[in-house]
Amino acid sequence: MASLGVNIDHIANVRQARLASEPDPVQMAFLAELGGADGITVHLREDRRHIQDRDLKLLRATIKSRLNLEMAATEEMLSIALKIKPEMVTIVPERREEITTEGGLEVSGNKKSLKEIIRKLNSEGIETSLFIDPIQSQIEASREVGAGWIELHTGCYANATWRNKASELAVIQEGVIRARTLGLRVNAGHGLTYQNVEPIASIKEIEELNIGHAIVARSIAIGLVEAVKEMKDLIKNPRLHF
Ligand code: PXP
């Protein structure tokens, strides 16, 4: 069974919308672990639009599961990762204007710099994964630059309609086989939901699924009734009299 890495970036997105102190992704990581998360995933973006440096430090100090840091392949991020020492770094492409990570990493065109970053991370005992599209050239290039892991981008599968769902699933399955043949360990993620996760979870060679948006969205759906009830109760029966 694949383990579950819960991506908590969206919790930080809500906090940053108000520049407030809640909801705190650090506290919510504790709840995600209570729910069974095997790992906590965060993307520290160059523009710090959601996760902050403070979150990363506190998560490192408090979570009991594994910390997976998604980051761009930059000098700044490398030096943060070497200080924080997450269990895993997942290198992702990053464009400032994008809403979320779009395509996978272009590994074949950046072999020299990626090789160097992976070497530095691995020498500090940090497992390194490359977030790539499930295509042969990127999988092979990942092996060549010395990555132990890849995370296959499931976005095309997730966005597929009934017409091409089966063929997009087959692309992921073939990618997994190719990666395993080369000795790479495989994670997957992006766009996975309660409706589409099962076929991906059934690919037994995939070791971890990283899921964020669907879980955070669902937590609002199942938590909202209770949250409104609590507020109504306080309005109706204030616990203190002012
Ligand atoms: N994996 C990677 C590399 C990502 O960048 C993201 C989104 O931050 C995810 C997984 C999770 O995607 P989603 O939020 O669509 O579940």
Coordinates of C-alpha atoms and ligand atoms in Angstrom, one line a residue:
M1 CA 0.0 0.0 0.0
A2 CA 1.3 3.5 -0.9
S3 CA 1.9 5.8 2.0
L4 CA 0.2 9.2 2.1
G5 CA 2.0 12.5 2.2
V6 CA -0.4 15.3 3.0
N7 CA 0.5 18.6 1.4
I8 CA -0.6 21.4 3.7
D9 CA 0.3 24.4 1.5
H10 CA -3.4 25.3 1.1
I11 CA -3.8 25.7 4.9
A12 CA -1.0 28.3 4.7
N13 CA -2.8 29.9 1.7
V14 CA -5.8 30.6 3.9
R15 CA -3.7 32.1 6.6
Q16 CA -1.7 34.3 4.2
A17 CA -5.0 35.6 2.6
R18 CA -5.4 37.5 5.9
L19 CA -1.8 37.7 7.0
A20 CA -3.1 36.2 10.2
S21 CA -1.8 33.6 12.5
E22 CA -4.5 31.0 11.8
P23 CA -5.1 28.5 10.4
D24 CA -1.6 27.4 11.4
P25 CA -0.2 24.7 9.1
V26 CA 2.1 23.5 11.9
Q27 CA -1.0 22.7 14.2
M28 CA -2.8 21.2 11.2
A29 CA 0.1 18.9 10.5
F30 CA -0.4 17.4 13.9
L31 CA -4.1 16.8 13.0
A32 CA -3.1 15.3 9.6
E33 CA -0.8 12.9 11.5
L34 CA -3.7 12.0 13.8
G35 CA -5.7 11.1 10.7
G36 CA -2.9 8.8 9.6
A37 CA -0.6 10.9 7.3
D38 CA 2.7 9.1 6.8
G39 CA 4.4 12.3 5.8
I40 CA 3.9 16.1 5.7
T41 CA 4.7 17.8 2.4
V42 CA 5.2 21.5 2.0
H43 CA 6.4 23.7 -0.9
L44 CA 8.6 26.6 0.2
R45 CA 8.2 28.9 -2.8
E46 CA 10.6 31.6 -3.7
D47 CA 7.9 34.3 -3.2
R48 CA 6.8 32.7 0.2
R49 CA 3.2 33.0 -0.9
H50 CA 2.0 30.3 1.4
I51 CA 4.5 28.3 3.5
Q52 CA 6.9 30.5 5.5
D53 CA 10.4 29.8 6.7
R54 CA 9.0 29.7 10.3
D55 CA 6.6 26.9 9.3
L56 CA 9.3 24.8 7.9
K57 CA 11.5 25.2 11.1
L58 CA 8.6 24.4 13.4
L59 CA 7.4 21.5 11.3
R60 CA 10.9 20.0 11.4
A61 CA 10.9 20.3 15.2
T62 CA 7.4 19.0 15.8
I63 CA 6.2 16.4 13.2
K64 CA 6.5 12.8 14.0
S65 CA 6.1 11.6 10.4
R66 CA 8.4 12.3 7.5
L67 CA 9.0 15.8 6.2
N68 CA 9.0 16.2 2.4
L69 CA 10.2 19.6 1.2
E70 CA 9.2 20.6 -2.3
M71 CA 11.5 23.3 -3.7
A72 CA 13.0 24.8 -6.8
A73 CA 16.5 23.9 -7.7
T74 CA 18.1 27.2 -6.5
E75 CA 21.0 28.0 -4.3
E76 CA 18.8 29.6 -1.7
M77 CA 16.6 26.6 -1.4
L78 CA 19.5 24.2 -1.4
S79 CA 21.0 26.0 1.6
I80 CA 17.7 26.0 3.5
A81 CA 17.3 22.2 2.8
L82 CA 20.8 21.5 4.0
K83 CA 20.0 23.3 7.3
I84 CA 16.5 21.9 7.8
K85 CA 17.4 18.4 6.7
P86 CA 14.0 17.0 5.7
E87 CA 13.7 13.3 5.1
M88 CA 13.1 14.0 1.5
V89 CA 13.5 16.9 -0.9
T90 CA 11.3 16.9 -4.0
I91 CA 12.7 19.2 -6.7
V92 CA 9.9 20.9 -8.6
P93 CA 9.9 23.5 -11.4
E94 CA 8.7 26.9 -10.3
R95 CA 7.3 29.9 -12.1
R96 CA 6.3 33.0 -10.1
E97 CA 3.0 33.5 -12.0
E98 CA 1.7 30.0 -11.8
I99 CA -1.2 29.1 -9.5
T100 CA 0.3 25.7 -8.7
T101 CA 3.2 23.6 -10.0
E102 CA 2.3 23.1 -13.7
G103 CA 4.4 20.7 -15.7
G104 CA 7.1 18.4 -14.4
L105 CA 10.8 19.3 -14.1
E106 CA 12.9 19.6 -17.3
V107 CA 15.6 17.2 -16.2
S108 CA 17.2 16.3 -19.5
G109 CA 18.0 20.0 -20.2
N110 CA 19.4 20.7 -16.7
K111 CA 21.5 17.6 -16.0
K112 CA 24.6 19.4 -14.8
S113 CA 23.0 21.6 -12.2
L114 CA 20.6 19.0 -11.0
K115 CA 23.4 16.4 -10.6
E116 CA 25.3 18.8 -8.3
I117 CA 22.3 19.7 -6.1
I118 CA 21.4 16.0 -5.8
R119 CA 24.9 15.1 -4.9
K120 CA 25.0 17.8 -2.1
L121 CA 21.6 16.7 -0.7
N122 CA 22.5 13.0 -0.8
S123 CA 25.8 13.6 0.9
E124 CA 23.9 15.0 3.9
G125 CA 21.6 11.9 3.9
I126 CA 18.6 13.7 2.3
E127 CA 16.7 11.5 -0.1
T128 CA 16.1 13.4 -3.3
S129 CA 13.2 13.1 -5.7
L130 CA 12.5 14.8 -9.0
F131 CA 8.9 15.8 -9.9
I132 CA 8.6 14.8 -13.6
D133 CA 6.1 14.1 -16.3
P134 CA 5.7 10.3 -16.9
I135 CA 7.8 10.3 -20.1
Q136 CA 10.7 8.1 -20.9
S137 CA 13.3 10.8 -21.6
Q138 CA 12.7 12.5 -18.2
I139 CA 12.7 9.2 -16.3
E140 CA 16.0 8.2 -17.9
A141 CA 17.5 11.6 -17.3
S142 CA 16.5 11.4 -13.6
R143 CA 18.5 8.2 -13.3
E144 CA 21.5 9.8 -15.1
V145 CA 21.6 12.7 -12.6
G146 CA 21.7 10.4 -9.7
A147 CA 18.2 10.8 -8.2
G148 CA 17.1 7.9 -6.1
W149 CA 13.4 8.8 -6.4
I150 CA 11.0 10.4 -8.9
E151 CA 7.5 11.7 -8.3
L152 CA 5.4 11.1 -11.3
H153 CA 3.1 14.0 -12.2
T154 CA -0.5 12.7 -12.2
G155 CA -2.0 16.0 -13.5
C156 CA -2.8 14.7 -17.0
Y157 CA -4.4 11.6 -15.6
A158 CA -6.4 13.7 -13.1
N159 CA -7.6 16.1 -15.8
A160 CA -8.5 13.4 -18.3
T161 CA -12.1 12.8 -19.3
W162 CA -13.7 9.4 -19.6
R163 CA -12.4 9.3 -23.2
N164 CA -8.7 9.4 -22.3
K165 CA -8.6 8.4 -18.6
A166 CA -7.6 4.8 -19.4
S167 CA -4.8 5.9 -21.7
E168 CA -3.5 8.5 -19.2
L169 CA -3.5 5.8 -16.5
A170 CA -1.5 3.5 -18.9
V171 CA 1.1 6.3 -19.3
I172 CA 1.6 6.4 -15.5
Q173 CA 1.7 2.6 -15.3
E174 CA 4.4 2.5 -18.1
G175 CA 6.3 5.3 -16.5
V176 CA 6.4 3.4 -13.2
I177 CA 7.6 0.2 -14.9
R178 CA 10.4 2.1 -16.8
A179 CA 11.5 3.8 -13.6
R180 CA 11.6 0.6 -11.6
T181 CA 13.6 -1.1 -14.3
L182 CA 16.2 1.7 -14.0
G183 CA 16.2 1.2 -10.2
L184 CA 14.4 4.4 -9.4
R185 CA 11.9 4.5 -6.5
V186 CA 8.6 6.1 -7.4
N187 CA 6.1 8.5 -5.7
A188 CA 3.2 10.2 -7.5
G189 CA 0.9 13.2 -7.1
H190 CA -0.9 16.2 -8.3
G191 CA -4.6 16.6 -8.9
L192 CA -5.5 13.3 -7.0
T193 CA -8.9 13.3 -5.5
Y194 CA -11.4 11.1 -3.7
Q195 CA -12.8 10.2 -7.1
N196 CA -9.7 9.4 -9.0
V197 CA -7.1 8.1 -6.5
E198 CA -8.0 4.4 -6.5
P199 CA -6.5 3.3 -9.8
I200 CA -3.2 5.1 -9.0
A201 CA -3.2 3.7 -5.5
S202 CA -3.5 0.2 -7.1
I203 CA -0.2 0.5 -8.8
K204 CA 1.8 -1.4 -6.2
E205 CA 5.2 -0.1 -7.1
I206 CA 4.3 3.5 -6.2
E207 CA 5.5 4.1 -2.7
E208 CA 3.9 7.4 -1.7
L209 CA 1.1 9.6 -2.9
N210 CA 1.3 13.3 -2.2
I211 CA -2.1 14.9 -2.0
G212 CA -3.1 18.4 -0.9
H213 CA -6.0 20.3 -2.5
A214 CA -8.6 17.5 -2.3
I215 CA -7.9 16.8 1.3
V216 CA -7.9 20.4 2.4
A217 CA -11.1 21.0 0.4
R218 CA -12.7 17.9 2.0
S219 CA -11.7 19.0 5.5
I220 CA -13.6 22.3 5.0
A221 CA -16.6 20.4 3.7
I222 CA -16.8 18.0 6.6
G223 CA -15.8 20.6 9.2
L224 CA -18.0 23.5 8.3
V225 CA -21.2 22.4 9.9
E226 CA -19.5 21.9 13.3
A227 CA -17.6 25.2 13.0
V228 CA -20.8 27.1 12.3
K229 CA -22.6 25.3 15.2
E230 CA -19.9 26.2 17.6
M231 CA -20.1 29.9 16.6
K232 CA -24.0 29.9 16.9
D233 CA -23.7 28.4 20.4
L234 CA -21.3 31.1 21.5
I235 CA -23.6 33.8 20.1
K236 CA -26.7 32.2 21.8
N237 CA -25.0 31.3 25.1
P238 CA -22.0 33.5 25.7
R239 CA -19.8 31.7 28.2
L240 CA -18.7 35.0 29.8
H241 CA -20.9 37.9 30.5
F242 CA -19.5 41.3 29.5
Ligands
PXP1 N1 3.2 16.9 -5.7 C1 3.8 18.0 -6.1 C2 5.2 18.0 -6.6 C3 3.1 19.3 -6.0 O1 3.7 20.4 -6.4 C4 1.8 19.3 -5.5 C5 1.0 20.6 -5.4 O2 1.7 21.4 -4.5 C6 1.2 18.0 -5.1 C7 1.9 16.9 -5.2 C8 -0.2 18.0 -4.6 O3 -1.1 18.3 -5.5 P1 -2.6 18.6 -5.2 O4 -2.7 19.8 -4.3 O5 -3.3 18.8 -6.5 O6 -3.1 17.3 -4.5

